[in-house]
Coordinates of C-alpha atoms and ligand atoms in Angstrom, one line a residue:
M1 CA 26.9 25.6 -35.4
S2 CA 25.3 25.9 -32.0
R3 CA 27.4 27.0 -29.1
A4 CA 25.1 25.7 -26.5
F5 CA 23.7 22.3 -25.5
Y6 CA 20.1 21.7 -26.7
V7 CA 18.3 18.5 -25.7
T8 CA 14.8 17.4 -26.4
T9 CA 12.3 14.7 -25.6
P10 CA 9.4 13.7 -27.9
I11 CA 6.3 15.7 -27.1
Y12 CA 3.8 13.3 -25.7
Y13 CA 0.2 12.6 -26.9
I14 CA -2.2 13.5 -24.2
N15 CA -4.8 10.9 -25.1
G16 CA -4.4 9.4 -21.6
N17 CA -2.4 9.7 -18.4
P18 CA 1.4 9.7 -18.4
H19 CA 3.2 6.4 -17.5
I20 CA 6.7 5.3 -16.6
G21 CA 7.8 5.2 -20.3
H22 CA 7.2 8.9 -20.6
A23 CA 8.9 9.5 -17.4
Y24 CA 11.9 7.5 -18.6
T25 CA 12.8 9.6 -21.7
T26 CA 12.2 12.8 -19.8
I27 CA 14.4 11.7 -16.9
V28 CA 17.2 10.8 -19.3
A29 CA 17.0 14.2 -20.9
D30 CA 17.1 15.7 -17.4
V31 CA 20.3 13.9 -16.5
L32 CA 21.9 15.2 -19.7
A33 CA 20.6 18.7 -19.2
R34 CA 21.8 18.8 -15.5
T35 CA 25.2 17.6 -16.6
A36 CA 25.4 20.0 -19.5
R37 CA 24.4 23.0 -17.3
T38 CA 27.5 22.5 -15.2
K39 CA 29.5 23.3 -18.3
G40 CA 27.6 26.1 -20.0
D41 CA 24.5 27.3 -21.8
T42 CA 21.9 24.6 -21.9
F43 CA 18.3 24.4 -23.2
F44 CA 16.0 21.4 -22.3
L45 CA 12.7 21.1 -24.1
T46 CA 9.8 18.8 -23.5
G47 CA 6.0 19.1 -23.9
T48 CA 2.7 17.8 -25.2
D49 CA 1.4 16.8 -28.7
E50 CA -2.2 18.0 -28.5
H51 CA -3.6 17.8 -32.0
G52 CA -4.7 14.8 -34.1
Q53 CA -7.4 12.2 -34.3
K54 CA -6.2 10.3 -31.3
V55 CA -6.5 13.2 -28.9
A56 CA -9.8 14.3 -30.5
D57 CA -11.2 10.7 -30.0
A58 CA -10.2 10.7 -26.4
A59 CA -11.9 14.0 -25.8
G60 CA -15.0 12.7 -27.6
E61 CA -15.2 9.7 -25.4
A62 CA -14.9 11.9 -22.3
G63 CA -17.7 14.2 -23.7
V64 CA -15.6 17.4 -23.7
T65 CA -14.1 19.5 -26.5
P66 CA -10.5 18.6 -27.5
Q67 CA -9.2 21.9 -26.1
E68 CA -10.9 21.3 -22.7
W69 CA -9.5 17.8 -22.7
C70 CA -6.0 19.1 -23.3
D71 CA -6.3 21.7 -20.6
R72 CA -7.4 19.1 -18.2
L73 CA -4.6 16.6 -19.1
V74 CA -1.6 18.8 -19.3
P75 CA -1.3 19.5 -15.6
K76 CA -1.1 15.7 -15.0
W77 CA 2.0 15.6 -17.1
Q78 CA 3.5 18.7 -15.6
N79 CA 2.8 17.3 -12.1
L80 CA 4.6 14.1 -12.9
F81 CA 7.6 16.0 -14.3
A82 CA 7.6 18.1 -11.2
L83 CA 7.5 15.0 -9.0
F84 CA 10.6 13.7 -10.8
N85 CA 12.3 17.1 -10.5
I86 CA 12.5 17.5 -14.2
S87 CA 14.4 20.7 -14.9
Y88 CA 13.0 21.5 -18.3
D89 CA 13.6 25.0 -19.6
D90 CA 10.5 25.1 -21.6
F91 CA 7.3 23.0 -21.9
I92 CA 5.7 23.4 -25.3
R93 CA 2.1 22.7 -26.0
T94 CA 1.3 22.4 -29.7
T95 CA -2.0 24.3 -29.2
E96 CA -0.2 27.4 -28.1
P97 CA -0.3 30.4 -30.6
R98 CA 3.5 30.6 -30.6
H99 CA 3.6 27.2 -32.1
E100 CA 0.7 27.4 -34.5
R101 CA 2.2 30.5 -35.9
I102 CA 5.5 28.7 -36.7
V103 CA 3.8 25.7 -38.2
Q104 CA 1.8 27.9 -40.5
R105 CA 4.8 29.8 -41.5
V106 CA 6.8 26.7 -42.3
F107 CA 3.8 25.4 -44.4
E108 CA 3.6 28.6 -46.4
H109 CA 7.3 28.8 -46.9
L110 CA 7.5 25.3 -48.3
R111 CA 4.4 25.8 -50.4
E112 CA 6.0 28.9 -52.0
K113 CA 9.2 26.9 -52.5
G114 CA 7.3 24.1 -54.2
D115 CA 8.2 21.4 -51.7
V116 CA 4.5 21.4 -50.6
Y117 CA 2.0 20.7 -53.4
R118 CA -1.6 19.7 -53.9
G119 CA -2.8 16.2 -54.7
V120 CA -5.2 13.5 -53.7
Y121 CA -4.3 11.1 -50.9
E122 CA -5.7 7.6 -51.3
G123 CA -4.5 5.0 -48.8
W124 CA -4.8 3.6 -45.3
Y125 CA -4.5 5.5 -42.1
C126 CA -4.0 4.2 -38.5
S127 CA -5.3 6.8 -36.1
N128 CA -3.7 5.2 -33.1
D129 CA -0.3 5.6 -34.6
E130 CA -1.3 8.7 -36.6
T131 CA 0.4 7.2 -39.6
F132 CA -0.3 6.7 -43.3
W133 CA 0.4 3.2 -44.4
P134 CA 0.7 1.9 -48.0
E135 CA -1.3 -1.2 -48.8
S136 CA 1.9 -3.2 -49.2
K137 CA 2.9 -2.7 -45.6
L138 CA -0.4 -3.8 -43.9
V139 CA -0.3 -7.1 -42.0
E140 CA -3.5 -9.1 -42.6
G141 CA -5.2 -5.8 -43.5
R142 CA -4.3 -4.2 -40.2
C143 CA -1.8 -1.7 -38.9
P144 CA 1.7 -3.2 -39.3
N145 CA 3.1 -1.8 -36.0
P146 CA 3.3 -5.0 -33.9
E147 CA 2.3 -3.0 -30.8
C148 CA -0.8 -1.7 -32.5
R149 CA -2.3 -4.1 -35.1
R150 CA -5.5 -2.0 -35.1
E151 CA -8.0 -1.7 -38.0
V152 CA -6.9 1.0 -40.5
Q153 CA -9.3 3.4 -42.2
W154 CA -9.4 3.9 -46.0
L155 CA -8.8 7.6 -46.7
S156 CA -9.5 9.3 -50.0
E157 CA -9.2 13.0 -49.8
D158 CA -7.7 16.1 -51.4
S159 CA -4.5 16.7 -49.6
W160 CA -1.3 18.7 -49.5
F161 CA 1.9 16.7 -49.9
F162 CA 5.5 17.2 -48.7
K163 CA 8.0 16.2 -51.4
L164 CA 9.8 13.8 -49.1
S165 CA 11.0 11.7 -52.1
K166 CA 13.1 14.6 -53.3
Y167 CA 15.3 14.2 -50.2
N168 CA 15.8 10.4 -50.5
D169 CA 19.3 10.6 -52.1
R170 CA 20.5 13.4 -49.8
L171 CA 19.3 11.4 -46.8
L172 CA 21.1 8.3 -47.9
T173 CA 24.3 10.2 -48.5
Y174 CA 23.9 11.9 -45.1
F175 CA 23.5 8.6 -43.4
K176 CA 26.5 7.1 -45.1
E177 CA 28.7 10.1 -44.3
N178 CA 27.5 10.4 -40.7
P179 CA 27.3 6.8 -39.4
T180 CA 26.7 7.8 -35.8
W181 CA 24.2 10.6 -36.2
V182 CA 21.4 8.1 -35.5
R183 CA 22.1 5.7 -32.6
P184 CA 22.0 2.9 -31.6
R185 CA 23.2 1.0 -34.7
S186 CA 20.0 -1.0 -35.0
A187 CA 18.0 2.1 -35.5
Y188 CA 20.5 3.5 -38.0
N189 CA 20.4 0.2 -40.0
E190 CA 16.6 0.2 -40.0
M191 CA 16.5 3.7 -41.4
V192 CA 19.1 3.0 -44.1
A193 CA 17.0 0.0 -45.2
M194 CA 13.9 2.2 -45.4
L195 CA 15.8 4.8 -47.5
E196 CA 17.1 2.1 -49.8
E197 CA 13.6 0.9 -50.3
G198 CA 12.7 4.4 -51.5
L199 CA 10.5 7.1 -50.0
E200 CA 7.1 8.4 -51.1
D201 CA 5.9 11.9 -50.7
L202 CA 4.0 12.5 -47.5
S203 CA 0.4 13.7 -47.1
I204 CA 0.5 16.5 -44.7
S205 CA -3.1 17.7 -44.4
R206 CA -6.4 16.3 -43.4
S207 CA -9.6 17.7 -44.9
K208 CA -12.2 15.5 -43.2
F209 CA -11.2 16.2 -39.7
D210 CA -10.7 19.5 -37.9
W211 CA -8.7 19.2 -34.6
G212 CA -5.4 20.6 -35.9
I213 CA -3.7 23.7 -37.1
S214 CA -5.5 25.3 -40.0
I215 CA -3.9 25.4 -43.4
P216 CA -3.1 29.0 -44.3
G217 CA -5.7 30.0 -46.9
G218 CA -8.1 27.1 -45.9
G219 CA -8.4 23.6 -47.0
G220 CA -8.4 21.6 -43.8
V221 CA -5.9 21.1 -41.1
I222 CA -2.2 20.2 -40.9
Y223 CA -1.2 16.5 -40.3
V224 CA -0.4 16.0 -36.7
W225 CA 3.2 14.7 -37.3
F226 CA 4.1 17.7 -39.5
D227 CA 2.8 20.0 -36.7
A228 CA 4.4 18.1 -33.9
I229 CA 7.9 17.6 -35.3
L230 CA 8.2 21.3 -35.8
N231 CA 7.8 21.9 -32.0
Y232 CA 11.6 21.7 -31.7
L233 CA 11.9 24.9 -33.8
T234 CA 9.4 27.0 -31.9
P235 CA 11.0 27.8 -28.5
V236 CA 14.4 28.5 -29.8
G237 CA 13.2 31.3 -32.0
W238 CA 13.2 30.1 -35.6
S239 CA 12.3 32.9 -37.9
E240 CA 11.7 35.2 -34.9
D241 CA 14.9 35.6 -32.9
E242 CA 18.0 35.1 -35.0
E243 CA 20.5 35.4 -32.2
R244 CA 18.7 32.9 -30.0
F245 CA 18.2 30.5 -32.9
G246 CA 21.9 30.7 -33.8
R247 CA 22.9 29.9 -30.3
Y248 CA 20.8 26.7 -30.0
W249 CA 20.5 25.3 -33.5
P250 CA 21.1 22.4 -34.4
P251 CA 20.0 20.4 -31.4
S252 CA 22.7 18.5 -29.6
V253 CA 20.7 15.4 -28.7
Q254 CA 17.1 14.5 -29.6
L255 CA 15.8 11.6 -27.6
V256 CA 13.0 9.4 -28.9
G257 CA 11.6 5.9 -28.4
K258 CA 12.6 3.6 -31.3
E259 CA 9.0 3.4 -32.6
I260 CA 9.2 7.1 -33.8
A261 CA 12.8 7.0 -35.0
R262 CA 11.7 7.3 -38.7
F263 CA 9.8 10.5 -38.1
H264 CA 12.8 12.0 -36.5
T265 CA 15.5 10.7 -38.8
I266 CA 13.8 10.8 -42.2
L267 CA 11.0 13.3 -42.2
W268 CA 12.6 15.7 -39.8
P269 CA 16.0 16.2 -41.5
A270 CA 14.2 16.5 -44.9
L271 CA 12.0 19.2 -43.5
L272 CA 14.9 21.0 -42.0
W273 CA 16.8 20.9 -45.3
A274 CA 13.8 22.2 -47.1
L275 CA 14.0 25.1 -44.7
D276 CA 17.8 25.4 -45.3
L277 CA 18.5 24.3 -41.7
Q278 CA 20.9 21.8 -40.3
A279 CA 19.8 18.4 -39.1
P280 CA 20.3 17.6 -35.4
K281 CA 23.7 16.4 -34.3
L282 CA 22.3 13.2 -32.8
V283 CA 19.0 11.4 -32.7
F284 CA 19.1 8.6 -30.1
A285 CA 16.2 6.0 -30.5
H286 CA 16.1 4.3 -27.2
G287 CA 14.5 0.9 -26.3
W288 CA 11.3 0.2 -24.5
I289 CA 10.5 -0.6 -20.9
T290 CA 8.6 -3.8 -21.1
L291 CA 6.3 -5.8 -18.8
D292 CA 5.8 -9.5 -19.4
G293 CA 7.6 -9.0 -22.8
Q294 CA 5.3 -6.3 -24.0
K295 CA 6.0 -2.6 -24.4
I296 CA 4.4 -0.6 -21.6
G297 CA 1.9 1.8 -23.2
K298 CA -1.2 3.9 -22.9
S299 CA -3.1 1.8 -25.5
L300 CA -2.2 -1.5 -23.9
G301 CA -3.0 -0.1 -20.5
N302 CA -0.4 -2.3 -18.9
A303 CA 1.5 0.4 -17.2
A304 CA 2.0 0.5 -13.4
D305 CA 0.8 3.7 -11.9
V306 CA 3.9 5.8 -12.0
F307 CA 2.7 8.2 -9.2
T308 CA 2.3 5.2 -6.9
L309 CA 5.8 4.0 -7.8
V310 CA 7.2 7.4 -6.8
E311 CA 5.3 7.3 -3.5
T312 CA 6.7 3.8 -2.7
F313 CA 10.3 4.2 -3.7
S314 CA 10.9 8.0 -4.0
A315 CA 11.5 9.9 -7.2
D316 CA 15.3 9.6 -7.0
A317 CA 15.3 5.9 -6.5
M318 CA 13.0 5.5 -9.6
R319 CA 15.4 7.8 -11.6
Y320 CA 18.3 5.6 -10.4
F321 CA 16.5 2.4 -11.3
L322 CA 15.5 3.5 -14.8
L323 CA 19.0 4.6 -15.7
R324 CA 20.8 1.7 -14.0
E325 CA 18.6 -1.2 -15.0
G326 CA 18.9 -1.2 -18.8
H327 CA 21.6 -0.3 -21.3
F328 CA 20.3 2.9 -22.9
G329 CA 19.2 1.9 -26.4
S330 CA 18.0 -1.6 -25.5
D331 CA 14.7 -2.8 -24.2
F332 CA 14.5 -3.8 -20.6
S333 CA 11.9 -5.3 -18.4
Y334 CA 10.6 -3.7 -15.3
S335 CA 9.2 -5.2 -12.2
E336 CA 8.7 -4.0 -8.6
T337 CA 10.8 -6.8 -7.3
K338 CA 13.8 -5.5 -9.4
I339 CA 13.3 -2.0 -8.1
H340 CA 13.1 -3.3 -4.6
Q341 CA 16.4 -5.2 -5.0
R342 CA 18.3 -2.3 -6.4
Y343 CA 16.7 0.0 -3.8
N344 CA 17.7 -2.1 -0.8
D345 CA 21.1 -3.3 -2.1
E346 CA 22.7 -0.5 -4.0
L347 CA 20.9 2.5 -2.7
G348 CA 20.1 1.4 0.9
N349 CA 23.2 -0.8 1.7
D350 CA 26.0 0.4 -0.5
L351 CA 25.4 4.1 -0.6
G352 CA 22.9 4.9 2.2
N353 CA 24.7 2.9 4.9
L354 CA 28.1 4.2 3.9
F355 CA 26.8 7.7 4.3
R356 CA 25.1 7.1 7.6
R357 CA 28.0 5.1 9.1
T358 CA 30.5 7.7 8.1
L359 CA 28.6 10.6 9.5
S360 CA 27.8 8.7 12.7
M361 CA 31.4 7.8 13.3
L362 CA 32.5 11.3 12.6
E363 CA 29.9 12.5 15.2
K364 CA 31.1 9.9 17.7
Y365 CA 34.8 10.3 17.3
R366 CA 35.2 14.0 16.2
N367 CA 32.0 15.7 17.2
G368 CA 30.9 15.8 13.6
L369 CA 33.9 18.0 12.5
V370 CA 35.8 17.0 9.4
P371 CA 39.4 16.3 10.5
Q372 CA 42.7 17.2 8.8
P373 CA 43.5 15.0 5.7
G374 CA 46.4 12.5 5.9
D375 CA 48.2 10.7 3.2
S376 CA 45.7 9.3 0.8
H377 CA 45.8 7.0 -2.2
F378 CA 42.2 8.0 -3.2
G379 CA 43.2 11.2 -5.0
E380 CA 45.5 9.4 -7.5
R381 CA 43.3 6.4 -7.8
F382 CA 40.2 8.2 -8.7
S383 CA 41.7 11.3 -10.5
D384 CA 40.3 10.2 -13.9
L385 CA 36.8 9.2 -12.5
P386 CA 35.0 12.5 -13.1
K387 CA 36.2 12.7 -16.7
R388 CA 35.3 9.1 -17.3
I389 CA 31.8 9.6 -16.0
D390 CA 31.4 12.8 -17.9
T391 CA 32.3 11.1 -21.1
L392 CA 30.0 8.2 -20.4
I393 CA 27.1 10.5 -19.8
F394 CA 27.6 12.5 -23.0
N395 CA 27.9 9.2 -24.8
L396 CA 24.5 8.3 -23.3
Q397 CA 26.0 5.3 -21.4
F398 CA 24.1 6.0 -18.2
R399 CA 24.3 2.5 -16.8
D400 CA 28.1 2.5 -17.2
A401 CA 28.3 6.0 -15.7
L402 CA 26.5 4.7 -12.6
E403 CA 28.6 1.6 -12.4
A404 CA 31.7 3.8 -12.6
T405 CA 30.4 5.9 -9.7
W406 CA 29.8 2.7 -7.7
E407 CA 33.6 2.0 -8.0
L408 CA 34.0 4.8 -5.5
V409 CA 31.2 3.6 -3.3
T410 CA 32.7 0.2 -3.2
A411 CA 36.2 1.5 -2.5
L412 CA 35.0 3.6 0.4
N413 CA 33.0 0.7 1.9
R414 CA 36.1 -1.5 1.6
E415 CA 38.2 1.1 3.3
I416 CA 36.0 1.0 6.3
D417 CA 36.0 -2.8 6.4
E418 CA 39.8 -3.0 6.0
K419 CA 40.9 -0.1 8.3
K420 CA 38.2 -0.6 10.9
P421 CA 37.8 2.9 12.4
W422 CA 36.5 1.4 15.7
V423 CA 39.8 -0.4 16.1
L424 CA 41.8 2.7 15.3
A425 CA 39.7 4.7 17.8
K426 CA 40.3 2.1 20.5
A427 CA 44.1 2.1 19.8
E428 CA 44.0 5.9 20.0
N429 CA 45.6 6.1 16.6
A430 CA 44.4 9.6 15.9
V431 CA 46.5 10.3 12.8
A432 CA 45.2 7.2 11.0
L433 CA 41.7 7.7 12.2
D434 CA 41.7 11.3 11.0
A435 CA 43.0 10.3 7.6
L436 CA 40.4 7.6 7.2
L437 CA 37.5 9.8 8.3
Y438 CA 38.7 12.6 6.0
D439 CA 38.8 10.3 3.0
L440 CA 35.3 8.9 3.7
C441 CA 33.8 12.4 3.9
E442 CA 35.7 13.6 0.9
G443 CA 34.6 10.5 -1.0
L444 CA 31.0 11.2 -0.1
R445 CA 31.3 14.8 -1.2
W446 CA 32.5 13.5 -4.6
L447 CA 29.6 11.1 -4.7
A448 CA 27.1 13.9 -4.0
I449 CA 28.5 15.8 -6.9
L450 CA 28.7 12.8 -9.3
L451 CA 25.2 11.7 -8.4
A452 CA 23.5 15.1 -8.6
P453 CA 22.4 14.8 -12.2
F454 CA 20.9 11.3 -11.5
M455 CA 19.4 11.8 -8.0
P456 CA 19.2 15.6 -7.5
E457 CA 17.2 15.4 -4.2
K458 CA 19.3 12.9 -2.5
A459 CA 22.5 14.6 -3.6
R460 CA 21.3 17.8 -2.1
E461 CA 20.5 16.1 1.1
M462 CA 24.0 14.5 1.2
W463 CA 25.4 18.0 0.6
R464 CA 23.4 19.4 3.4
Q465 CA 24.3 16.7 6.0
L466 CA 28.0 17.1 4.9
G467 CA 27.7 20.7 6.0
L468 CA 28.4 22.2 2.7
E469 CA 27.0 25.6 2.1
T470 CA 27.7 26.3 -1.6
D471 CA 25.2 25.4 -4.2
I472 CA 25.8 21.8 -5.3
D473 CA 24.6 22.7 -8.8
D474 CA 27.7 24.9 -9.2
A475 CA 30.0 22.0 -8.2
W476 CA 31.4 19.7 -10.8
E477 CA 34.8 19.4 -12.4
S478 CA 36.7 22.1 -10.6
S479 CA 35.3 20.8 -7.3
L480 CA 36.4 17.3 -8.0
V481 CA 40.0 17.5 -6.8
W482 CA 40.7 15.2 -3.8
G483 CA 41.2 17.4 -0.8
G484 CA 38.5 19.9 -1.7
L485 CA 36.6 19.4 1.5
A486 CA 37.7 21.9 4.2
A487 CA 38.9 20.5 7.5
G488 CA 36.7 21.8 10.3
T489 CA 33.5 21.6 8.3
Q490 CA 30.6 20.8 10.7
T491 CA 28.6 17.9 9.5
S492 CA 25.2 16.8 10.9
V493 CA 23.6 13.4 10.8
G494 CA 20.1 13.8 9.4
D495 CA 17.4 11.6 7.8
V496 CA 18.3 8.2 6.4
L497 CA 18.8 8.5 2.6
F498 CA 17.0 5.3 1.6
A499 CA 15.0 3.8 4.5
R500 CA 14.8 0.1 4.1
L501 CA 11.7 -1.2 2.4
E502 CA 10.2 -4.7 3.1
L503 CA 9.5 -6.7 0.0
P504 CA 5.7 -7.4 -0.2
G505 CA 5.1 -10.9 1.0
Ligands
ME8_1 O1 4.8 9.2 -30.2 N1 9.4 2.5 -22.9 O2 3.9 10.4 -28.4 P1 3.6 9.2 -27.3 C1 10.2 3.6 -23.1 N2 3.4 12.4 -29.8 N3 9.8 4.8 -23.6 C2 8.4 4.9 -23.8 C3 7.5 3.8 -23.6 C4 8.1 2.6 -23.1 N4 7.3 1.6 -22.9 N5 6.3 4.3 -23.9 C5 6.4 5.6 -24.3 C6 4.3 10.2 -29.7 N6 7.7 6.0 -24.2 C7 4.3 11.5 -30.4 C8 5.7 12.1 -30.5 S1 7.5 14.0 -31.2 C9 7.5 15.2 -32.2 C10 5.8 13.4 -31.3 C11 8.2 7.3 -24.5 O3 2.8 9.8 -26.2 C12 9.2 7.2 -25.7 O4 10.0 8.4 -25.7 O5 3.2 8.0 -28.0 C13 8.3 7.3 -26.9 O6 8.9 7.6 -28.1 C14 7.3 8.4 -26.4 O7 7.2 8.1 -25.0 C15 6.0 8.2 -27.2 O8 5.1 9.0 -26.6

């Protein structure tokens, strides 16, 4: 069993530019990784899926070779992830030799074992979804995926097959014995229904098409999904670094959009068992960000430019919005009006003003120096908050985690409204004013720590203005004891955290 925390995102097709949907899954993984890092060894993997017909077609349309196309597109994805402060530990590209070597090794190993065999594939193929479809699944002769519905091609070619059907019973038993290994429940149920219907062996090679990893010994290229799904093995040292592999395998959480749940919860564990490896501990198939009721996607071309959104709202506000808006697992719709509202209300008013008001009052009444603490009900009242938030994050309930954090934001705002520091100052009630200002500053220190995985830049800015010199990334549980802020700390009022934005008219 792995001793570390290993989290992955899907690797993204680079047949076009990244959009907010890709940012979403990657940000979620980042929140998990940042939280996990405060506890121990963590490995966070993302990357790009560069082979297959879809990418080759995009290159063809642009009039360049697939490799040139990939080399041109990858920096766009990496720039987006940098803009969002994604703290991945490795970015894998499936065209890298380190990955091609692993895929070929797996192929050879399974062929020797007899789980990969030669046959003829006859059936339909949707190149947009890079998926083989049996005749029975087509809808009016088209791709059955409701988001796609494109024309399918008839394929008839010599092919290598993976004996997926051999693992049907083991998969069903595994699902029954591990009812929470695939979440949410809707995805789990859908997969069980698919298994009950029965699995067919999977064609895993293409002979009439050459943008892929060569089959060892010749005979075409490896099917893009077989190639891509193995990316999770490559950077953790499978077959090459036993100690490293033992540390990270199996993955703790694999995040995917619900449309690719079946590759990750049926094909993937079967392949792993064929290699005598353990299945991931959890595959979470999240919902879609929609616009006007439709999934935002590259092929529909309905995505708002994510780079522009970051420019307008800041990376951290977008991270906050994406995790706060929907329940992770369900679809949620996106609109700039909704982002504006959350930005101005929750970030600007609730949090930003609280921060600014507190530091300004401290400046005015105490020259910016944190006073001595007094008697406080906060310590007891919020003693279980860090643990609760931690549990919610690892349970992938990000919206609830942010709501729980806002209990503290609300309580601090209420404290100002009720105790009225300006009245205490006027009455020269120094003891009460010190106690109040201390609680406000200490509460803000807590908030910076609790929000760091969600809004790393803003949390760091809060930390800086609060005059804290340690590294915020080292602060978590042990730092969350009420009273941890040292009296005498010199704070300094700096930039507004979330400058108010006017709604477009
Ligand atoms: O499927 N809402 O790549 P892909 C939420 N290469 N998430 C979304 C989204 C939306 N509207 N649109 C995309 C592939 N995503 C394969 C994966 S893995 C071995 C191979 C996110 O470029 C979501 O995570 O089509 C989804 O599963 C992924 O992007 C699909 O990216």
